[in-house]
Coordinates of C-alpha atoms and ligand atoms in Angstrom, one line a residue:
Chain A
M1 CA 112.0 -36.6 -72.0
S2 CA 115.5 -35.5 -72.1
I3 CA 117.9 -34.0 -74.6
A4 CA 121.5 -35.3 -74.4
V5 CA 123.9 -32.7 -73.5
E6 CA 126.9 -32.7 -75.7
T7 CA 129.9 -32.1 -73.7
D8 CA 133.6 -32.2 -74.2
D9 CA 136.4 -32.6 -71.8
E10 CA 136.7 -28.9 -71.0
L11 CA 133.1 -28.6 -70.2
P12 CA 132.1 -31.2 -67.7
V13 CA 128.4 -31.3 -67.0
E14 CA 127.7 -31.6 -63.3
G15 CA 125.2 -34.0 -62.1
D16 CA 122.3 -35.2 -64.2
Y17 CA 120.7 -32.0 -65.4
N18 CA 118.6 -31.5 -68.5
F19 CA 120.1 -29.0 -70.9
A20 CA 120.1 -25.6 -69.1
Y21 CA 118.7 -27.1 -66.0
L22 CA 114.9 -26.8 -66.7
D23 CA 113.0 -29.8 -68.1
E24 CA 111.6 -29.4 -71.6
Q25 CA 108.1 -29.1 -70.5
T26 CA 108.9 -26.3 -68.2
K27 CA 110.8 -24.6 -70.9
R28 CA 107.9 -25.0 -73.3
M29 CA 105.6 -23.4 -70.8
I30 CA 108.0 -20.5 -70.3
R31 CA 108.4 -20.0 -74.1
R32 CA 104.6 -19.8 -74.4
A33 CA 104.7 -17.0 -71.8
I34 CA 107.5 -15.3 -73.7
L35 CA 105.6 -15.5 -77.0
K36 CA 102.5 -14.0 -75.5
G37 CA 104.6 -11.3 -73.9
I38 CA 106.1 -10.5 -77.4
A39 CA 102.6 -10.5 -78.9
I40 CA 101.5 -7.9 -76.3
P41 CA 104.4 -5.6 -75.7
G42 CA 104.9 -4.5 -72.1
Y43 CA 102.1 -6.8 -70.8
Q44 CA 103.0 -8.8 -67.7
V45 CA 102.3 -12.5 -68.5
P46 CA 101.9 -14.8 -65.4
F47 CA 103.9 -18.0 -65.6
A48 CA 104.4 -20.9 -63.3
A49 CA 107.8 -20.0 -62.1
R50 CA 110.0 -23.0 -60.8
E51 CA 112.1 -23.2 -57.9
M52 CA 115.7 -22.6 -59.0
P53 CA 118.8 -23.7 -57.2
M54 CA 119.5 -20.1 -56.0
P55 CA 117.8 -17.5 -53.9
Y56 CA 115.1 -15.2 -55.4
G57 CA 117.3 -12.1 -55.1
W58 CA 119.7 -13.7 -57.5
G59 CA 117.6 -13.3 -60.6
T60 CA 115.6 -16.5 -60.8
G61 CA 113.2 -15.0 -63.3
G62 CA 116.0 -14.0 -65.6
V63 CA 117.6 -17.3 -65.3
Q64 CA 114.4 -19.2 -66.2
V65 CA 113.9 -17.0 -69.3
T66 CA 117.5 -17.5 -70.3
A67 CA 117.2 -21.3 -69.7
A68 CA 114.1 -21.4 -72.0
I69 CA 115.6 -19.6 -74.9
L70 CA 119.2 -20.9 -74.9
G71 CA 120.3 -23.2 -77.6
K72 CA 123.5 -25.1 -77.8
D73 CA 125.1 -22.6 -80.3
D74 CA 124.4 -19.6 -78.2
C75 CA 127.0 -17.5 -76.5
L76 CA 126.1 -16.0 -73.2
K77 CA 127.1 -12.9 -71.5
M78 CA 126.1 -12.3 -67.8
I79 CA 126.2 -8.8 -66.3
D80 CA 125.4 -7.4 -62.9
Q81 CA 125.7 -3.6 -62.2
G82 CA 127.4 -3.4 -65.7
S83 CA 130.2 -5.7 -64.7
D84 CA 130.8 -9.4 -65.7
D85 CA 132.8 -10.3 -62.6
T86 CA 130.5 -9.6 -59.6
T87 CA 129.7 -12.7 -57.5
N88 CA 126.3 -12.7 -58.9
A89 CA 127.4 -12.6 -62.5
V90 CA 130.1 -15.1 -62.0
S91 CA 127.9 -17.7 -60.4
L92 CA 125.0 -17.3 -62.8
R93 CA 127.5 -17.6 -65.7
S94 CA 129.0 -20.8 -64.3
F95 CA 125.5 -22.1 -63.6
F96 CA 124.9 -22.0 -67.3
E97 CA 128.3 -23.3 -68.2
K98 CA 127.7 -26.3 -66.0
T99 CA 124.1 -27.0 -66.9
A100 CA 124.1 -26.1 -70.6
G101 CA 127.8 -26.4 -71.5
I102 CA 127.5 -23.3 -73.8
R103 CA 130.1 -20.7 -74.6
T104 CA 130.2 -17.6 -72.5
T105 CA 131.8 -14.2 -73.1
Y106 CA 132.4 -10.8 -71.5
E107 CA 132.2 -9.1 -75.0
T108 CA 128.9 -7.5 -75.7
S109 CA 129.2 -7.9 -79.6
E110 CA 130.1 -11.6 -79.2
A111 CA 127.1 -12.6 -77.1
T112 CA 123.9 -13.8 -78.6
V113 CA 122.1 -13.8 -75.2
I114 CA 122.9 -11.2 -72.6
Q115 CA 121.3 -11.6 -69.1
T116 CA 121.6 -8.5 -67.0
R117 CA 120.5 -6.8 -63.9
H118 CA 120.7 -2.9 -63.6
R119 CA 122.5 -2.1 -66.9
I120 CA 122.1 -2.3 -70.7
P121 CA 125.5 -2.4 -72.5
E122 CA 126.7 0.9 -73.9
K123 CA 127.4 -0.8 -77.3
P124 CA 124.2 -0.7 -79.4
L125 CA 122.7 -4.3 -79.6
T126 CA 121.7 -5.9 -82.8
E127 CA 118.8 -7.9 -84.2
D128 CA 120.8 -11.1 -83.6
Q129 CA 120.9 -10.6 -79.8
V130 CA 118.4 -11.1 -77.0
L131 CA 118.6 -9.1 -73.7
V132 CA 117.2 -10.8 -70.7
F133 CA 116.5 -8.7 -67.6
Q134 CA 116.3 -10.0 -64.0
V135 CA 113.3 -8.2 -62.5
P136 CA 112.6 -7.9 -58.8
I137 CA 109.3 -6.1 -58.8
P138 CA 107.5 -6.1 -62.2
E139 CA 104.4 -4.1 -61.3
P140 CA 105.0 -0.3 -61.8
L141 CA 101.7 0.5 -60.1
R142 CA 102.5 -1.4 -57.0
F143 CA 103.9 1.5 -54.9
L144 CA 100.5 3.3 -54.8
E145 CA 98.1 0.4 -55.3
P146 CA 98.9 -2.7 -53.3
R147 CA 95.9 -4.7 -54.6
E148 CA 96.7 -7.0 -57.4
T149 CA 93.1 -7.2 -58.6
E150 CA 93.1 -3.5 -58.9
T151 CA 96.4 -3.1 -60.7
R152 CA 95.3 -5.6 -63.2
K153 CA 92.2 -3.7 -63.8
M154 CA 94.1 -0.5 -64.2
H155 CA 96.3 -2.1 -66.9
A156 CA 93.3 -3.5 -68.6
L157 CA 91.5 -0.2 -68.7
E158 CA 94.8 1.7 -69.5
D159 CA 94.0 3.7 -66.2
Y160 CA 97.5 5.1 -65.4
G161 CA 96.8 8.4 -63.8
L162 CA 98.5 7.0 -60.7
M163 CA 101.9 7.0 -62.5
H164 CA 101.7 10.7 -62.9
V165 CA 100.6 11.1 -59.3
K166 CA 104.0 9.6 -58.4
L167 CA 105.9 11.9 -60.8
Y168 CA 103.9 14.9 -59.5
E169 CA 105.0 14.0 -55.9
D170 CA 108.6 13.8 -57.1
I171 CA 108.5 17.2 -58.6
A172 CA 106.5 18.8 -55.6
R173 CA 109.1 17.4 -53.1
N174 CA 112.3 17.7 -55.2
G175 CA 111.8 20.3 -57.7
H176 CA 112.3 17.8 -60.5
I177 CA 111.6 14.2 -61.2
A178 CA 113.9 12.5 -58.7
T179 CA 113.3 8.9 -59.9
T180 CA 116.5 7.7 -61.3
Y181 CA 116.1 3.9 -61.3
A182 CA 113.1 1.8 -62.5
Y183 CA 111.8 4.8 -64.3
P184 CA 108.3 3.9 -65.7
V185 CA 107.7 3.8 -69.4
K186 CA 104.9 3.3 -71.8
V187 CA 105.4 0.5 -74.3
N188 CA 104.0 0.7 -77.8
D189 CA 101.6 3.5 -76.6
R190 CA 99.7 1.0 -74.5
Y191 CA 101.1 -0.7 -71.4
V192 CA 103.0 1.1 -68.6
M193 CA 106.1 -1.0 -67.8
D194 CA 108.7 -1.0 -65.1
P195 CA 112.1 -1.4 -67.0
S196 CA 113.5 -3.3 -63.9
P197 CA 116.1 -1.5 -61.7
T198 CA 118.1 -0.1 -64.5
P199 CA 119.0 3.5 -64.3
K200 CA 116.9 5.9 -66.3
F201 CA 120.1 6.6 -68.3
D202 CA 119.3 3.4 -70.1
N203 CA 115.7 4.2 -70.9
P204 CA 116.6 5.7 -74.3
K205 CA 118.3 2.4 -75.2
I206 CA 115.2 0.4 -74.8
D207 CA 113.3 2.6 -77.1
R208 CA 113.2 1.1 -80.6
M209 CA 116.1 -1.3 -79.6
A210 CA 117.1 -3.7 -82.4
A211 CA 117.5 -6.7 -80.0
L212 CA 114.5 -8.5 -78.4
Q213 CA 114.1 -7.6 -74.7
L214 CA 112.7 -10.2 -72.3
Y215 CA 111.9 -9.4 -68.6
G216 CA 111.7 -12.2 -66.0
A217 CA 110.5 -11.8 -62.4
G218 CA 110.9 -15.0 -60.5
R219 CA 109.3 -14.2 -57.1
E220 CA 106.4 -12.4 -58.7
K221 CA 106.1 -15.0 -61.5
R222 CA 105.8 -12.6 -64.4
I223 CA 107.3 -12.4 -67.9
Y224 CA 107.1 -9.4 -70.2
A225 CA 108.7 -8.4 -73.4
V226 CA 109.6 -5.6 -75.7
P227 CA 110.0 -6.8 -79.3
P228 CA 112.6 -5.2 -81.6
Y229 CA 112.1 -1.7 -82.6
T230 CA 109.1 -1.1 -80.3
E231 CA 108.5 2.4 -79.2
V232 CA 109.1 2.9 -75.5
K233 CA 108.4 6.3 -74.0
S234 CA 109.5 7.5 -70.5
L235 CA 106.6 9.1 -68.7
D236 CA 106.9 12.7 -67.9
F237 CA 105.1 16.1 -67.9
E238 CA 105.1 18.5 -70.7
D239 CA 106.9 21.2 -68.5
Y240 CA 109.1 18.6 -66.8
P241 CA 110.3 16.4 -69.8
F242 CA 112.2 13.2 -69.3
E243 CA 115.9 13.7 -68.9
I244 CA 118.8 11.2 -68.5
Q245 CA 121.6 11.6 -65.8
K246 CA 124.4 13.7 -67.1
F247 CA 128.0 13.3 -65.9
D248 CA 130.2 16.4 -66.1
K249 CA 133.4 14.3 -66.5
P250 CA 134.4 11.5 -68.9
C251 CA 135.4 8.0 -67.7
G252 CA 138.6 8.3 -65.7
L253 CA 140.2 5.3 -67.3
C254 CA 139.0 5.3 -71.0
G255 CA 137.8 8.9 -71.5
A256 CA 134.4 7.8 -72.7
E257 CA 131.6 10.5 -72.7
N258 CA 127.9 10.0 -72.7
V259 CA 128.1 6.6 -70.8
Y260 CA 126.9 5.7 -67.4
L261 CA 129.6 6.1 -64.8
D262 CA 130.1 4.6 -61.3
E263 CA 131.9 6.5 -58.6
V264 CA 134.9 4.5 -57.3
I265 CA 136.7 5.3 -54.1
L266 CA 140.5 5.2 -54.6
D267 CA 141.9 5.6 -51.1
D268 CA 141.0 6.6 -47.6
R269 CA 141.9 10.2 -48.2
G270 CA 138.9 11.0 -50.2
G271 CA 140.4 10.1 -53.6
R272 CA 137.8 9.1 -56.1
M273 CA 137.1 8.8 -59.7
F274 CA 134.3 8.0 -62.1
V275 CA 134.6 5.1 -64.4
C276 CA 132.4 3.2 -67.0
S277 CA 129.8 1.1 -65.3
D278 CA 129.9 -1.1 -68.4
S279 CA 133.4 -2.7 -67.8
D280 CA 133.5 -4.5 -71.1
H281 CA 132.9 -1.2 -72.9
C282 CA 135.7 0.4 -70.8
E283 CA 138.2 -2.4 -71.4
E284 CA 137.5 -2.5 -75.1
R285 CA 138.1 1.3 -75.4
R286 CA 141.3 1.1 -73.4
A287 CA 142.5 -1.8 -75.7
D288 CA 141.8 0.5 -78.7
G289 CA 144.1 3.0 -77.1
H290 CA 141.6 5.4 -75.5
L291 CA 143.0 6.9 -72.2
G292 CA 141.1 8.8 -69.6
P293 CA 142.4 11.6 -67.3
M294 CA 143.2 9.1 -64.5
A295 CA 144.6 6.3 -66.6
A296 CA 148.1 7.0 -65.4
D297 CA 147.2 7.2 -61.7
P298 CA 148.7 4.3 -59.8
A299 CA 145.5 4.0 -57.6
A300 CA 143.5 3.8 -60.7
A301 CA 145.6 1.0 -62.2
D302 CA 144.3 -1.4 -59.5
I303 CA 140.8 -0.8 -60.5
A304 CA 141.5 -1.0 -64.3
G305 CA 143.0 -4.5 -63.7
P306 CA 145.1 -6.3 -66.2
T307 CA 145.0 -4.7 -69.6
G308 CA 144.2 -6.7 -72.7
K309 CA 140.9 -8.4 -73.3
E310 CA 140.0 -11.5 -71.3
T311 CA 137.0 -13.7 -72.0
A312 CA 135.5 -16.2 -69.9
R313 CA 135.6 -18.8 -72.7
Chain B
M1 CA 60.7 29.1 -63.4
T2 CA 63.1 26.9 -61.6
S3 CA 65.8 24.9 -63.3
R4 CA 64.0 21.7 -62.7
D5 CA 61.1 22.8 -64.9
R6 CA 63.4 23.6 -67.7
N7 CA 65.3 20.3 -67.5
E8 CA 64.9 16.7 -67.7
P9 CA 65.8 14.5 -64.8
L10 CA 69.5 13.7 -64.3
L11 CA 69.0 10.5 -62.4
Q12 CA 66.0 8.1 -62.7
V13 CA 65.7 5.5 -60.0
R14 CA 63.2 2.6 -60.6
N15 CA 62.2 0.0 -58.0
V16 CA 65.7 -0.4 -56.7
T17 CA 66.0 -3.3 -54.3
R18 CA 69.1 -4.7 -52.6
Y19 CA 69.3 -7.8 -50.6
Y20 CA 72.2 -9.1 -48.4
G21 CA 71.4 -12.7 -48.6
E22 CA 68.0 -13.0 -46.9
R23 CA 68.3 -9.6 -45.2
I24 CA 66.9 -6.5 -47.0
G25 CA 69.2 -3.6 -47.5
C26 CA 66.7 -1.3 -49.3
S27 CA 63.4 -2.1 -50.9
N28 CA 61.7 -0.9 -54.1
V29 CA 63.0 2.6 -54.2
S30 CA 62.0 5.0 -57.0
F31 CA 62.6 8.7 -57.6
D32 CA 63.9 11.2 -60.0
L33 CA 66.7 13.6 -59.3
W34 CA 66.8 16.9 -61.2
P35 CA 69.7 19.0 -62.2
G36 CA 70.8 21.3 -59.4
E37 CA 68.7 19.5 -56.9
V38 CA 69.9 18.4 -53.4
L39 CA 68.2 15.4 -52.1
A40 CA 68.7 14.2 -48.5
I41 CA 68.1 10.6 -47.5
V42 CA 67.4 10.4 -43.8
G43 CA 66.6 7.8 -41.4
E44 CA 68.1 6.1 -38.4
S45 CA 71.0 3.7 -38.5
G46 CA 70.4 0.5 -40.4
S47 CA 67.5 2.0 -42.4
G48 CA 69.2 1.3 -45.7
K49 CA 70.6 4.8 -46.5
T50 CA 74.1 3.8 -47.4
T51 CA 72.9 0.7 -49.3
L52 CA 70.8 2.8 -51.5
L53 CA 73.6 5.5 -52.0
N54 CA 76.0 2.7 -53.0
C55 CA 73.4 1.4 -55.5
L56 CA 72.9 4.8 -57.0
S57 CA 76.7 5.4 -57.3
T58 CA 77.4 2.1 -59.0
R59 CA 79.4 0.9 -56.0
L60 CA 76.9 -1.8 -55.2
A61 CA 74.8 -3.6 -57.8
P62 CA 71.1 -3.7 -56.9
T63 CA 69.4 -7.1 -56.7
T64 CA 66.5 -5.8 -58.9
G65 CA 65.6 -2.5 -60.4
A66 CA 67.1 0.1 -62.8
I67 CA 69.0 3.3 -62.4
E68 CA 69.5 5.6 -65.4
Y69 CA 71.7 8.7 -65.7
R70 CA 71.8 11.4 -68.3
M71 CA 75.2 11.5 -69.7
R72 CA 76.9 14.7 -70.8
D73 CA 75.7 14.0 -74.3
G74 CA 72.2 14.1 -73.1
A75 CA 71.5 10.4 -73.5
M76 CA 69.9 8.4 -70.7
R77 CA 72.1 5.4 -69.8
N78 CA 71.4 2.4 -67.6
L79 CA 74.3 2.7 -65.1
Y80 CA 74.7 -1.1 -64.7
Q81 CA 75.0 -1.5 -68.5
L82 CA 78.0 0.8 -68.7
G83 CA 81.4 -0.8 -69.4
E84 CA 83.9 -0.7 -66.7
A85 CA 86.0 1.9 -68.4
E86 CA 82.9 4.2 -69.0
R87 CA 81.9 3.7 -65.4
R88 CA 85.3 4.7 -64.2
L89 CA 85.4 7.8 -66.4
L90 CA 82.0 8.8 -65.1
M91 CA 82.9 8.3 -61.5
R92 CA 86.1 10.5 -61.8
T93 CA 84.7 13.3 -64.1
D94 CA 81.0 13.8 -63.9
W95 CA 80.5 12.5 -60.3
G96 CA 82.0 12.9 -56.9
F97 CA 81.8 10.7 -53.8
V98 CA 82.4 12.2 -50.4
H99 CA 82.9 9.5 -47.8
Q100 CA 82.2 9.8 -44.1
N101 CA 85.7 8.5 -43.3
A102 CA 88.0 10.8 -45.2
A103 CA 90.7 8.1 -45.4
D104 CA 88.4 6.1 -47.6
G105 CA 88.3 9.0 -50.1
L106 CA 91.8 10.4 -50.0
R107 CA 95.2 9.0 -50.7
M108 CA 96.7 9.5 -47.3
N109 CA 100.3 8.9 -48.4
V110 CA 100.4 11.6 -51.1
S111 CA 100.4 15.3 -50.7
A112 CA 97.2 17.5 -50.7
G113 CA 98.1 18.8 -54.2
A114 CA 98.5 15.4 -55.7
N115 CA 95.2 14.3 -54.0
V116 CA 93.5 17.2 -55.8
G117 CA 95.4 16.8 -59.0
E118 CA 94.8 13.0 -59.3
R119 CA 91.6 13.2 -61.2
L120 CA 93.1 15.7 -63.6
M121 CA 96.0 13.4 -64.3
A122 CA 93.7 10.4 -64.7
V123 CA 91.9 12.2 -67.5
G124 CA 95.1 13.1 -69.2
E125 CA 96.4 16.4 -67.9
R126 CA 100.1 16.4 -68.4
H127 CA 101.2 19.8 -67.5
Y128 CA 102.6 20.0 -64.0
G129 CA 102.2 23.7 -63.8
N130 CA 98.5 23.6 -64.7
I131 CA 97.8 20.8 -62.2
R132 CA 99.5 22.8 -59.5
T133 CA 97.5 25.9 -60.4
S134 CA 94.2 24.0 -60.2
A135 CA 95.1 22.3 -56.9
N136 CA 96.1 25.7 -55.5
D137 CA 92.8 27.2 -56.7
W138 CA 90.7 24.3 -55.2
L139 CA 92.5 24.3 -51.9
G140 CA 91.6 27.9 -51.6
R141 CA 88.0 27.3 -52.4
V142 CA 87.8 24.8 -49.6
E143 CA 89.7 27.1 -47.3
I144 CA 93.0 25.1 -47.0
A145 CA 96.0 27.4 -46.8
G146 CA 98.2 27.3 -49.9
D147 CA 101.3 26.5 -47.9
R148 CA 99.7 23.1 -47.0
I149 CA 99.8 22.0 -50.7
D150 CA 102.7 19.7 -50.2
D151 CA 101.7 18.2 -47.0
D152 CA 100.0 14.9 -46.8
P153 CA 96.6 14.6 -45.3
R154 CA 97.8 12.6 -42.3
S155 CA 98.9 15.9 -40.9
F156 CA 95.4 17.4 -41.5
S157 CA 92.6 17.8 -38.8
G158 CA 89.3 16.0 -39.5
G159 CA 87.6 19.0 -40.9
M160 CA 90.5 19.7 -43.2
R161 CA 90.6 16.2 -44.5
Q162 CA 86.9 16.4 -45.3
R163 CA 87.4 19.7 -47.2
L164 CA 90.4 18.2 -49.1
Q165 CA 88.2 15.3 -50.1
I166 CA 85.6 17.7 -51.4
A167 CA 88.2 19.6 -53.4
R168 CA 89.6 16.3 -54.8
N169 CA 86.1 15.5 -56.0
L170 CA 85.2 18.9 -57.4
V171 CA 88.2 19.7 -59.5
T172 CA 86.8 18.0 -62.6
H173 CA 83.6 20.0 -62.2
P174 CA 81.2 17.0 -61.7
R175 CA 77.5 17.4 -62.2
L176 CA 76.5 14.9 -59.4
V177 CA 78.0 14.4 -56.0
F178 CA 77.2 11.6 -53.6
M179 CA 77.8 12.2 -49.9
D180 CA 77.6 9.6 -47.0
E181 CA 77.3 11.4 -43.7
P182 CA 80.0 14.0 -44.8
T183 CA 79.8 15.7 -41.4
G184 CA 79.6 12.7 -39.2
G185 CA 82.2 12.3 -36.6
L186 CA 83.2 15.9 -36.6
D187 CA 83.0 18.4 -33.7
V188 CA 79.9 20.6 -33.9
S189 CA 81.7 23.8 -34.7
V190 CA 83.8 22.0 -37.4
Q191 CA 80.5 20.6 -38.7
A192 CA 78.9 24.0 -39.0
R193 CA 81.9 25.4 -41.0
L194 CA 81.8 22.4 -43.4
L195 CA 78.1 22.8 -43.8
D196 CA 78.5 26.4 -44.7
L197 CA 81.1 25.6 -47.2
L198 CA 79.2 22.8 -48.8
R199 CA 76.1 25.0 -49.0
R200 CA 78.1 27.7 -50.8
L201 CA 79.9 25.3 -53.3
V202 CA 76.7 23.5 -54.1
A203 CA 74.9 26.7 -54.9
D204 CA 77.9 28.3 -56.8
L205 CA 78.5 25.2 -58.9
G206 CA 74.8 24.3 -59.4
L207 CA 75.6 20.8 -58.2
S208 CA 73.2 17.9 -58.0
V209 CA 73.7 16.1 -54.7
V210 CA 72.4 13.0 -53.0
I211 CA 73.4 13.3 -49.4
V212 CA 72.8 10.6 -46.7
T213 CA 72.6 11.8 -43.2
H214 CA 70.9 10.8 -39.9
D215 CA 71.2 14.4 -38.8
L216 CA 68.0 16.3 -39.8
A217 CA 69.7 19.6 -39.2
V218 CA 72.1 18.8 -41.9
A219 CA 69.3 17.8 -44.2
R220 CA 67.4 21.0 -43.3
L221 CA 70.4 23.2 -44.1
L222 CA 71.5 21.6 -47.4
S223 CA 68.7 19.8 -49.1
H224 CA 65.7 20.8 -51.2
R225 CA 64.0 17.5 -51.0
L226 CA 63.9 14.7 -48.4
M227 CA 63.5 11.0 -48.5
V228 CA 62.7 9.3 -45.2
M229 CA 63.8 5.6 -44.9
R230 CA 62.8 3.0 -42.4
Q231 CA 63.8 -0.7 -42.5
G232 CA 64.8 -0.4 -46.1
D233 CA 61.7 1.4 -47.3
V234 CA 61.2 5.0 -48.3
I235 CA 58.2 5.9 -46.1
E236 CA 57.9 9.6 -46.8
T237 CA 59.2 12.0 -49.4
G238 CA 58.7 15.7 -50.1
L239 CA 60.2 19.1 -50.0
T240 CA 62.5 19.3 -47.0
D241 CA 60.8 22.2 -45.2
Q242 CA 57.4 20.6 -45.7
V243 CA 58.4 17.2 -44.5
L244 CA 60.3 18.6 -41.4
D245 CA 57.6 21.2 -40.5
D246 CA 54.6 19.0 -41.2
P247 CA 55.6 15.3 -41.2
R248 CA 52.8 12.9 -42.2
E249 CA 54.0 9.6 -41.1
P250 CA 54.0 8.8 -37.5
Y251 CA 57.6 7.6 -37.8
T252 CA 58.7 10.8 -39.3
Q253 CA 57.0 12.7 -36.6
L254 CA 59.0 10.7 -34.1
L255 CA 62.2 11.4 -36.1
V256 CA 61.5 15.2 -36.2
S257 CA 60.6 15.3 -32.5
S258 CA 64.0 14.0 -32.1
I259 CA 63.0 11.1 -30.0
L260 CA 64.8 8.8 -32.5
Q261 CA 67.7 11.2 -33.1
V262 CA 71.0 10.3 -31.6
Ligands
LIG401 N1 77.6 -5.7 -46.3 C1 76.5 -6.1 -45.6 N2 76.2 -7.3 -45.4 C2 75.0 -7.7 -44.7 N3 74.1 -6.8 -44.4 C3 74.4 -5.5 -44.5 C4 75.5 -5.0 -45.2 N4 75.5 -3.8 -45.2 C5 74.4 -3.3 -44.7 N5 73.7 -4.4 -44.2 C6 72.3 -4.4 -43.6 O1 71.5 -3.7 -44.4 C7 70.6 -2.8 -43.7 C8 70.9 -1.4 -44.1 O2 72.2 -1.0 -43.8 P1 72.7 0.4 -44.3 O3 72.4 0.6 -45.7 O4 74.2 0.5 -43.8 O5 71.9 1.4 -43.4 P2 72.2 2.9 -43.0 O6 73.2 3.5 -43.9 O7 71.0 3.6 -43.0 O8 72.8 2.9 -41.6 C9 71.0 -3.1 -42.2 O9 70.2 -4.1 -41.7 C10 72.4 -3.6 -42.3 O10 72.7 -4.4 -41.2
LIG402 MG1 75.2 4.4 -43.4
LIG403 ZN1 135.7 3.7 -69.3

């Protein structure tokens, strides 16, 4: 069984792939896992993950989820560490350009499917979008309980005391909850979930997000989901409430506040600045005329790259 | 009037038998345990003590027989008909289990404070300051210095680990504690200190205890009542002092005269 891939001259399809690489039977199997995940928010659904033509660390779980949900009219955005042009993002994007012949974009608002690792776009997502996460380790209980049979039982019984043991240790050793990435959450007041290696800064975004969130772990063969507008609560203590990272400066390039910033080294004399980790967000703001305190610095100009919006289309 | 006259039994054990394939682990054991009572199960190695203890504590299903427990609401429940969630709740609130090997009963890679606080967190305590205060309190009660609260048990001596295990179990104020050779493998002086502590805690808290030991001195010091096992059978039972001072069975006489004691 195969679906003919419509191509035009600009979008040559390499080799003899089925649309989006996976065969239809595999996609159906993955879709069933996704539907089950949506029906039980935060629950890790096992699925028969396929070998993909890339190493596991490259996000094969996310790729399989994306492949299973893509349609010919979709427009895909691929981000890694908030950026659309790291090696990882570039090769995964070109993988889908080649195997599915679909449109791709750098622009958050233009995308219908966004596959990511580490970041959620700063621009709020809508009901018409799906956010696909590449997940390395889906099991939030794994660090203290190595036995899979036991972690499954703990989920089944909602037996989550261990999660707070971890947070207790954090406070005892650091004076505050020092977990900054993969910060555990409780979904829909039921399942404890690892929101993949995103910074905790993004946790509030997954709470009641308008877009559907799908999480795929290739090596561990798990899919889980957070349906639109689902309550997602970050675990904490009454006297040590959950807090996101705060940055005391705005983005050096676009002046944005209340966004997640990456530190960038400018020269070998200790020069540095903080810039939006979401590069599309930063570019769009600069294109709209927003300027940060470092925007005029010649060293910063290199990092900012060419002005004006580019899309990968 | 003693407490046992006033109350109904806490644990009712009827004809409990456990086979390992063809081999008998323990055979046809029946007894009642009363609130506040300390029962010692003694016998030489391989006599079935651990098998029985594990059956009682729902860690090992008996091949036949029934074990009923009086829940906090007063109702008698068959332990092997509890749901898994109920059973877990029981084990981490109303019961304790002290292992001979502390590493089996502790989380060796988290701090002493977290070891003590874990049960509280498991039953929903979400105030760090309160958990910390309880952990501090319990470390003090088992004679562990407060400044060790953030150290993990790998840095603790054998005696300290055992005391930490006890604190970890008692923090939820259980009514029944199972112990399997809690002083085994410790130096004699360390054993004596632990026994003292156990005796005091058991009396202060009015705990019911089922303790397995091959050491009759431990049984003498801690228990009210004694059950002697041999090859899976309970061959003699009675008040501890009576059994030890005036054993009826020839096998018990041998045990007491320490011919069989290691
Ligand atoms: N897991 C097991 N598999 C097979 N036989 C066992 C097992 N555990 C204990 N036994 C046997 O059951 C009998 C009672 O053992 P156990 O309850 O450990 O005695 P004790 O604790 O008094 O030393 C012994 O014959 C022992 O070899
Ligand atoms: Mg034993
Ligand atoms: Zn910016």
